[in-house]
């Protein structure tokens, strides 16, 4: 799975064989320049989901439910999902949270909505965590995460993202679930892996340490922009 926000990149990833395109609220940082995902709105995600779903032919398009957008009531949650799926063209939604999210997730699943869970370092809770830090490091927190994962599975989620937790915990969670886990900064034992496109392509200035860079596009774009400026100033382009 790759987090992606626009039509061109979605098409490239789709054609390259990526199974799931996540219209992540990480767009708040990569696209909109915020420090966290907290300010991202439903309108923001719908806007980018439209772009991604226009070019995705094969991959599953999953859209993030923004911070608090589903907490107010089940009817607010349904309203948000309606917009993401009917306007945005997503085929599933992702919700951050454990057992406390179960009533909403059950309601959505019973209403026919495919829901992906997200546990561990759930970025919408960054202010509660006091920063982007590895989660579930002590035995109590690890047991809670396992209980949360089992509760989400019971509620009907079709997969769970495990973000920034110890690799051994991700292995234990993965072995206890029937549904797939998708890891990010959670070691090699998950069923799948997800990266943010701007991190894996080397575009984002401050990628997290666990994000492998498969290209250095920031350097490449910078070089191309400087060459363009140089060519225009020197009269080399246009000829
Ligand atoms: O918003 C996002 O890109 C995500 C991934 C990091 C899983 O939630």
mmCIF file of C-alpha atoms and ligand atoms in Angstrom:
data_model
loop_
_atom_site.group_PDB
_atom_site.id
_atom_site.type_symbol
_atom_site.label_atom_id
_atom_site.label_comp_id
_atom_site.label_asym_id
_atom_site.label_seq_id
_atom_site.Cartn_x
_atom_site.Cartn_y
_atom_site.Cartn_z
ATOM 1 C CA UNK A 1 0.000 0.000 0.000
ATOM 2 C CA UNK A 2 1.213 3.528 -0.787
ATOM 3 C CA UNK A 3 -0.260 6.823 0.449
ATOM 4 C CA UNK A 4 -0.898 8.952 -2.638
ATOM 5 C CA UNK A 5 -2.803 12.146 -3.320
ATOM 6 C CA UNK A 6 -2.966 12.947 -7.037
ATOM 7 C CA UNK A 7 -4.065 11.428 -10.332
ATOM 8 C CA UNK A 8 -0.679 11.115 -12.029
ATOM 9 C CA UNK A 9 1.084 9.372 -9.175
ATOM 10 C CA UNK A 10 -1.961 7.176 -8.533
ATOM 11 C CA UNK A 11 -1.822 6.042 -12.165
ATOM 12 C CA UNK A 12 1.920 5.277 -11.920
ATOM 13 C CA UNK A 13 1.520 3.271 -8.686
ATOM 14 C CA UNK A 14 -1.567 1.493 -10.011
ATOM 15 C CA UNK A 15 0.256 0.459 -13.172
ATOM 16 C CA UNK A 16 3.353 -0.551 -11.156
ATOM 17 C CA UNK A 17 1.308 -3.147 -9.252
ATOM 18 C CA UNK A 18 0.634 -1.485 -5.893
ATOM 19 C CA UNK A 19 -2.399 -3.251 -4.407
ATOM 20 C CA UNK A 20 -3.854 -0.433 -2.298
ATOM 21 C CA UNK A 21 -3.771 3.339 -2.850
ATOM 22 C CA UNK A 22 -4.356 5.147 0.430
ATOM 23 C CA UNK A 23 -5.595 8.711 0.235
ATOM 24 C CA UNK A 24 -4.007 9.340 3.597
ATOM 25 C CA UNK A 25 -4.507 12.376 5.769
ATOM 26 C CA UNK A 26 -0.698 12.547 5.645
ATOM 27 C CA UNK A 27 -1.645 14.895 2.783
ATOM 28 C CA UNK A 28 -1.840 17.514 5.524
ATOM 29 C CA UNK A 29 1.938 17.374 5.810
ATOM 30 C CA UNK A 30 3.060 16.343 2.320
ATOM 31 C CA UNK A 31 0.652 18.497 0.273
ATOM 32 C CA UNK A 32 -0.752 21.194 2.540
ATOM 33 C CA UNK A 33 2.331 22.021 4.608
ATOM 34 C CA UNK A 34 0.859 21.423 8.076
ATOM 35 C CA UNK A 35 3.011 19.980 10.880
ATOM 36 C CA UNK A 36 0.479 17.251 11.697
ATOM 37 C CA UNK A 37 -2.622 15.587 10.229
ATOM 38 C CA UNK A 38 -4.891 17.233 12.819
ATOM 39 C CA UNK A 39 -6.012 20.217 10.650
ATOM 40 C CA UNK A 40 -6.995 18.019 7.670
ATOM 41 C CA UNK A 41 -10.707 18.258 6.825
ATOM 42 C CA UNK A 42 -13.176 15.956 5.127
ATOM 43 C CA UNK A 43 -13.215 18.369 2.161
ATOM 44 C CA UNK A 44 -9.420 17.986 1.848
ATOM 45 C CA UNK A 45 -9.561 14.184 1.706
ATOM 46 C CA UNK A 46 -12.580 14.137 -0.635
ATOM 47 C CA UNK A 47 -10.747 16.501 -3.019
ATOM 48 C CA UNK A 48 -7.676 14.238 -3.226
ATOM 49 C CA UNK A 49 -9.700 11.004 -3.264
ATOM 50 C CA UNK A 50 -11.439 12.277 -6.414
ATOM 51 C CA UNK A 51 -8.075 12.749 -8.123
ATOM 52 C CA UNK A 52 -6.716 9.334 -7.082
ATOM 53 C CA UNK A 53 -9.866 7.384 -7.939
ATOM 54 C CA UNK A 54 -10.060 8.967 -11.408
ATOM 55 C CA UNK A 55 -6.906 7.140 -12.542
ATOM 56 C CA UNK A 56 -6.816 4.018 -10.343
ATOM 57 C CA UNK A 57 -7.980 1.099 -12.497
ATOM 58 C CA UNK A 58 -6.879 -1.926 -10.511
ATOM 59 C CA UNK A 59 -5.801 -0.964 -6.992
ATOM 60 C CA UNK A 60 -8.198 -0.616 -4.075
ATOM 61 C CA UNK A 61 -8.634 3.070 -3.142
ATOM 62 C CA UNK A 62 -8.925 3.640 0.620
ATOM 63 C CA UNK A 63 -9.578 7.124 2.045
ATOM 64 C CA UNK A 64 -8.756 8.336 5.548
ATOM 65 C CA UNK A 65 -11.493 9.564 7.886
ATOM 66 C CA UNK A 66 -10.012 12.843 9.246
ATOM 67 C CA UNK A 67 -9.461 13.731 12.913
ATOM 68 C CA UNK A 68 -12.748 13.664 14.894
ATOM 69 C CA UNK A 69 -14.816 13.535 11.698
ATOM 70 C CA UNK A 70 -16.471 10.294 12.828
ATOM 71 C CA UNK A 71 -16.459 10.798 16.617
ATOM 72 C CA UNK A 72 -19.457 13.146 16.882
ATOM 73 C CA UNK A 73 -22.089 10.552 16.043
ATOM 74 C CA UNK A 74 -22.755 7.552 13.843
ATOM 75 C CA UNK A 75 -24.728 9.786 11.492
ATOM 76 C CA UNK A 76 -21.722 12.146 11.126
ATOM 77 C CA UNK A 77 -19.578 9.086 10.397
ATOM 78 C CA UNK A 78 -22.044 7.876 7.761
ATOM 79 C CA UNK A 79 -22.127 11.381 6.260
ATOM 80 C CA UNK A 80 -18.311 11.389 6.017
ATOM 81 C CA UNK A 81 -18.162 7.935 4.459
ATOM 82 C CA UNK A 82 -20.892 8.895 1.962
ATOM 83 C CA UNK A 83 -18.766 11.828 0.818
ATOM 84 C CA UNK A 84 -15.523 9.813 0.620
ATOM 85 C CA UNK A 85 -17.126 6.957 -1.320
ATOM 86 C CA UNK A 86 -19.790 8.720 -3.420
ATOM 87 C CA UNK A 87 -17.977 12.000 -4.204
ATOM 88 C CA UNK A 88 -14.386 10.866 -3.671
ATOM 89 C CA UNK A 89 -14.751 7.500 -5.398
ATOM 90 C CA UNK A 90 -12.999 5.557 -2.601
ATOM 91 C CA UNK A 91 -13.955 1.913 -2.146
ATOM 92 C CA UNK A 92 -13.101 1.764 1.560
ATOM 93 C CA UNK A 93 -12.244 4.041 4.483
ATOM 94 C CA UNK A 94 -9.573 3.922 7.182
ATOM 95 C CA UNK A 95 -10.277 4.882 10.789
ATOM 96 C CA UNK A 96 -7.637 5.440 13.481
ATOM 97 C CA UNK A 97 -8.466 3.969 16.877
ATOM 98 C CA UNK A 98 -8.942 0.864 19.000
ATOM 99 C CA UNK A 99 -11.823 -0.511 21.056
ATOM 100 C CA UNK A 100 -13.401 2.940 21.491
ATOM 101 C CA UNK A 101 -13.897 3.093 17.708
ATOM 102 C CA UNK A 102 -15.705 -0.248 17.623
ATOM 103 C CA UNK A 103 -19.318 1.048 17.904
ATOM 104 C CA UNK A 104 -18.804 3.357 14.911
ATOM 105 C CA UNK A 105 -16.887 0.761 12.909
ATOM 106 C CA UNK A 106 -19.566 -1.898 13.586
ATOM 107 C CA UNK A 107 -22.258 0.529 12.435
ATOM 108 C CA UNK A 108 -20.346 1.280 9.220
ATOM 109 C CA UNK A 109 -19.532 -2.373 8.506
ATOM 110 C CA UNK A 110 -23.185 -3.316 9.082
ATOM 111 C CA UNK A 111 -24.077 -0.539 6.626
ATOM 112 C CA UNK A 112 -21.915 -2.141 3.927
ATOM 113 C CA UNK A 113 -18.765 -0.040 4.293
ATOM 114 C CA UNK A 114 -15.358 -1.750 4.064
ATOM 115 C CA UNK A 115 -13.304 -0.330 6.962
ATOM 116 C CA UNK A 116 -9.532 -0.553 7.504
ATOM 117 C CA UNK A 117 -8.274 -0.091 11.085
ATOM 118 C CA UNK A 118 -5.149 1.751 12.253
ATOM 119 C CA UNK A 119 -3.357 1.120 15.579
ATOM 120 C CA UNK A 120 -0.082 2.098 17.244
ATOM 121 C CA UNK A 121 1.217 5.554 16.399
ATOM 122 C CA UNK A 122 -2.087 6.894 15.129
ATOM 123 C CA UNK A 123 -0.932 10.328 13.898
ATOM 124 C CA UNK A 124 -4.245 12.074 14.658
ATOM 125 C CA UNK A 125 -3.441 11.511 18.367
ATOM 126 C CA UNK A 126 0.043 13.049 18.097
ATOM 127 C CA UNK A 127 -0.710 15.706 20.716
ATOM 128 C CA UNK A 128 -1.862 13.061 23.178
ATOM 129 C CA UNK A 129 1.319 11.037 22.511
ATOM 130 C CA UNK A 130 3.506 14.141 22.880
ATOM 131 C CA UNK A 131 5.126 13.660 19.465
ATOM 132 C CA UNK A 132 5.653 11.080 16.738
ATOM 133 C CA UNK A 133 7.044 8.328 18.995
ATOM 134 C CA UNK A 134 7.086 4.544 18.919
ATOM 135 C CA UNK A 135 4.025 3.249 20.776
ATOM 136 C CA UNK A 136 3.236 0.181 22.906
ATOM 137 C CA UNK A 137 6.656 -0.261 24.441
ATOM 138 C CA UNK A 138 5.579 -1.696 27.828
ATOM 139 C CA UNK A 139 3.681 -4.964 28.467
ATOM 140 C CA UNK A 140 0.388 -3.261 29.473
ATOM 141 C CA UNK A 141 0.330 -1.097 26.353
ATOM 142 C CA UNK A 142 1.219 -4.147 24.248
ATOM 143 C CA UNK A 143 -1.641 -6.191 25.688
ATOM 144 C CA UNK A 144 -4.021 -3.255 25.083
ATOM 145 C CA UNK A 145 -2.927 -3.048 21.453
ATOM 146 C CA UNK A 146 -3.504 -6.800 20.977
ATOM 147 C CA UNK A 147 -6.958 -6.473 22.591
ATOM 148 C CA UNK A 148 -7.728 -3.475 20.356
ATOM 149 C CA UNK A 149 -6.684 -5.418 17.241
ATOM 150 C CA UNK A 150 -8.902 -8.361 18.195
ATOM 151 C CA UNK A 151 -11.820 -5.990 18.907
ATOM 152 C CA UNK A 152 -11.391 -4.327 15.507
ATOM 153 C CA UNK A 153 -11.288 -7.707 13.788
ATOM 154 C CA UNK A 154 -14.452 -8.730 15.642
ATOM 155 C CA UNK A 155 -16.097 -5.456 14.526
ATOM 156 C CA UNK A 156 -15.414 -6.428 10.909
ATOM 157 C CA UNK A 157 -12.431 -4.385 9.691
ATOM 158 C CA UNK A 158 -10.827 -6.030 6.651
ATOM 159 C CA UNK A 159 -7.206 -5.085 7.504
ATOM 160 C CA UNK A 160 -5.294 -3.150 10.167
ATOM 161 C CA UNK A 161 -2.405 -0.707 9.726
ATOM 162 C CA UNK A 162 0.181 -1.104 12.519
ATOM 163 C CA UNK A 163 2.273 2.046 12.769
ATOM 164 C CA UNK A 164 5.491 2.497 14.758
ATOM 165 C CA UNK A 165 5.254 -0.353 17.212
ATOM 166 C CA UNK A 166 7.963 -2.867 18.169
ATOM 167 C CA UNK A 167 8.513 -5.519 15.484
ATOM 168 C CA UNK A 168 7.914 -8.366 17.905
ATOM 169 C CA UNK A 169 4.535 -6.926 18.909
ATOM 170 C CA UNK A 170 3.569 -6.560 15.234
ATOM 171 C CA UNK A 171 4.532 -10.216 14.771
ATOM 172 C CA UNK A 172 2.333 -11.291 17.709
ATOM 173 C CA UNK A 173 -0.634 -9.225 16.504
ATOM 174 C CA UNK A 174 -0.260 -10.549 12.959
ATOM 175 C CA UNK A 175 -0.172 -14.154 14.149
ATOM 176 C CA UNK A 176 -3.330 -13.706 16.269
ATOM 177 C CA UNK A 177 -5.466 -12.106 13.533
ATOM 178 C CA UNK A 178 -7.187 -13.740 10.563
ATOM 179 C CA UNK A 179 -7.275 -10.420 8.675
ATOM 180 C CA UNK A 180 -4.072 -8.908 7.189
ATOM 181 C CA UNK A 181 -1.875 -6.408 9.005
ATOM 182 C CA UNK A 182 -0.107 -3.658 7.050
ATOM 183 C CA UNK A 183 2.990 -2.290 8.741
ATOM 184 C CA UNK A 184 4.745 1.052 8.720
ATOM 185 C CA UNK A 185 7.731 1.329 11.036
ATOM 186 C CA UNK A 186 6.542 -1.943 12.590
ATOM 187 C CA UNK A 187 9.140 -4.405 11.298
ATOM 188 C CA UNK A 188 9.055 -7.207 8.746
ATOM 189 C CA UNK A 189 6.418 -9.551 10.227
ATOM 190 C CA UNK A 190 3.247 -7.806 8.988
ATOM 191 C CA UNK A 191 1.320 -9.266 6.062
ATOM 192 C CA UNK A 192 1.832 -6.110 3.971
ATOM 193 C CA UNK A 193 3.716 -2.819 4.176
ATOM 194 C CA UNK A 194 2.734 0.802 3.546
ATOM 195 C CA UNK A 195 4.863 3.855 2.854
ATOM 196 C CA UNK A 196 3.976 7.479 2.212
ATOM 197 C CA UNK A 197 4.800 8.245 -1.437
ATOM 198 C CA UNK A 198 6.641 11.459 -0.577
ATOM 199 C CA UNK A 199 8.888 9.492 1.814
ATOM 200 C CA UNK A 200 9.601 6.516 -0.445
ATOM 201 C CA UNK A 201 10.337 8.758 -3.429
ATOM 202 C CA UNK A 202 12.669 11.022 -1.457
ATOM 203 C CA UNK A 203 10.484 14.113 -1.889
ATOM 204 C CA UNK A 204 9.703 14.998 1.711
ATOM 205 C CA UNK A 205 12.370 17.018 3.531
ATOM 206 C CA UNK A 206 12.091 15.179 6.865
ATOM 207 C CA UNK A 207 11.199 11.527 6.233
ATOM 208 C CA UNK A 208 10.804 9.260 9.286
ATOM 209 C CA UNK A 209 13.874 7.074 9.933
ATOM 210 C CA UNK A 210 12.073 3.805 9.051
ATOM 211 C CA UNK A 211 11.018 5.012 5.569
ATOM 212 C CA UNK A 212 13.263 3.506 2.891
ATOM 213 C CA UNK A 213 13.870 5.940 0.023
ATOM 214 C CA UNK A 214 13.561 4.162 -3.323
ATOM 215 C CA UNK A 215 14.398 7.356 -5.257
ATOM 216 C CA UNK A 216 15.825 10.818 -4.562
ATOM 217 C CA UNK A 217 13.256 12.912 -6.418
ATOM 218 C CA UNK A 218 13.786 16.004 -4.234
ATOM 219 C CA UNK A 219 17.386 16.259 -5.500
ATOM 220 C CA UNK A 220 16.323 15.441 -9.061
ATOM 221 C CA UNK A 221 13.544 18.074 -9.104
ATOM 222 C CA UNK A 222 15.822 20.656 -7.555
ATOM 223 C CA UNK A 223 18.475 19.918 -10.197
ATOM 224 C CA UNK A 224 15.889 20.150 -13.022
ATOM 225 C CA UNK A 225 14.455 23.458 -11.697
ATOM 226 C CA UNK A 226 17.927 25.000 -11.381
ATOM 227 C CA UNK A 227 18.822 23.830 -14.921
ATOM 228 C CA UNK A 228 15.611 25.420 -16.281
ATOM 229 C CA UNK A 229 16.387 28.731 -14.552
ATOM 230 C CA UNK A 230 19.928 28.600 -15.891
ATOM 231 C CA UNK A 231 18.782 27.822 -19.457
ATOM 232 C CA UNK A 232 16.227 30.653 -19.465
ATOM 233 C CA UNK A 233 18.758 33.157 -18.125
ATOM 234 C CA UNK A 234 21.396 32.095 -20.620
ATOM 235 C CA UNK A 235 18.985 31.967 -23.586
ATOM 236 C CA UNK A 236 19.621 28.232 -24.058
ATOM 237 C CA UNK A 237 15.857 27.619 -23.696
ATOM 238 C CA UNK A 238 13.681 28.211 -25.662
ATOM 239 C CA UNK A 239 15.672 28.030 -28.836
HETATM 240 O O1 LIG B 1 -2.154 9.137 6.272
HETATM 241 C C1 LIG B 1 -1.378 8.218 5.939
HETATM 242 O O2 LIG B 1 -0.605 8.313 4.971
HETATM 243 C C2 LIG B 1 -1.391 6.997 6.733
HETATM 244 C C3 LIG B 1 -0.291 6.014 6.530
HETATM 245 C C4 LIG B 1 0.946 6.496 7.188
HETATM 246 C C5 LIG B 1 -0.661 4.662 6.972
HETATM 247 O O3 LIG B 1 -2.246 6.830 7.550
#
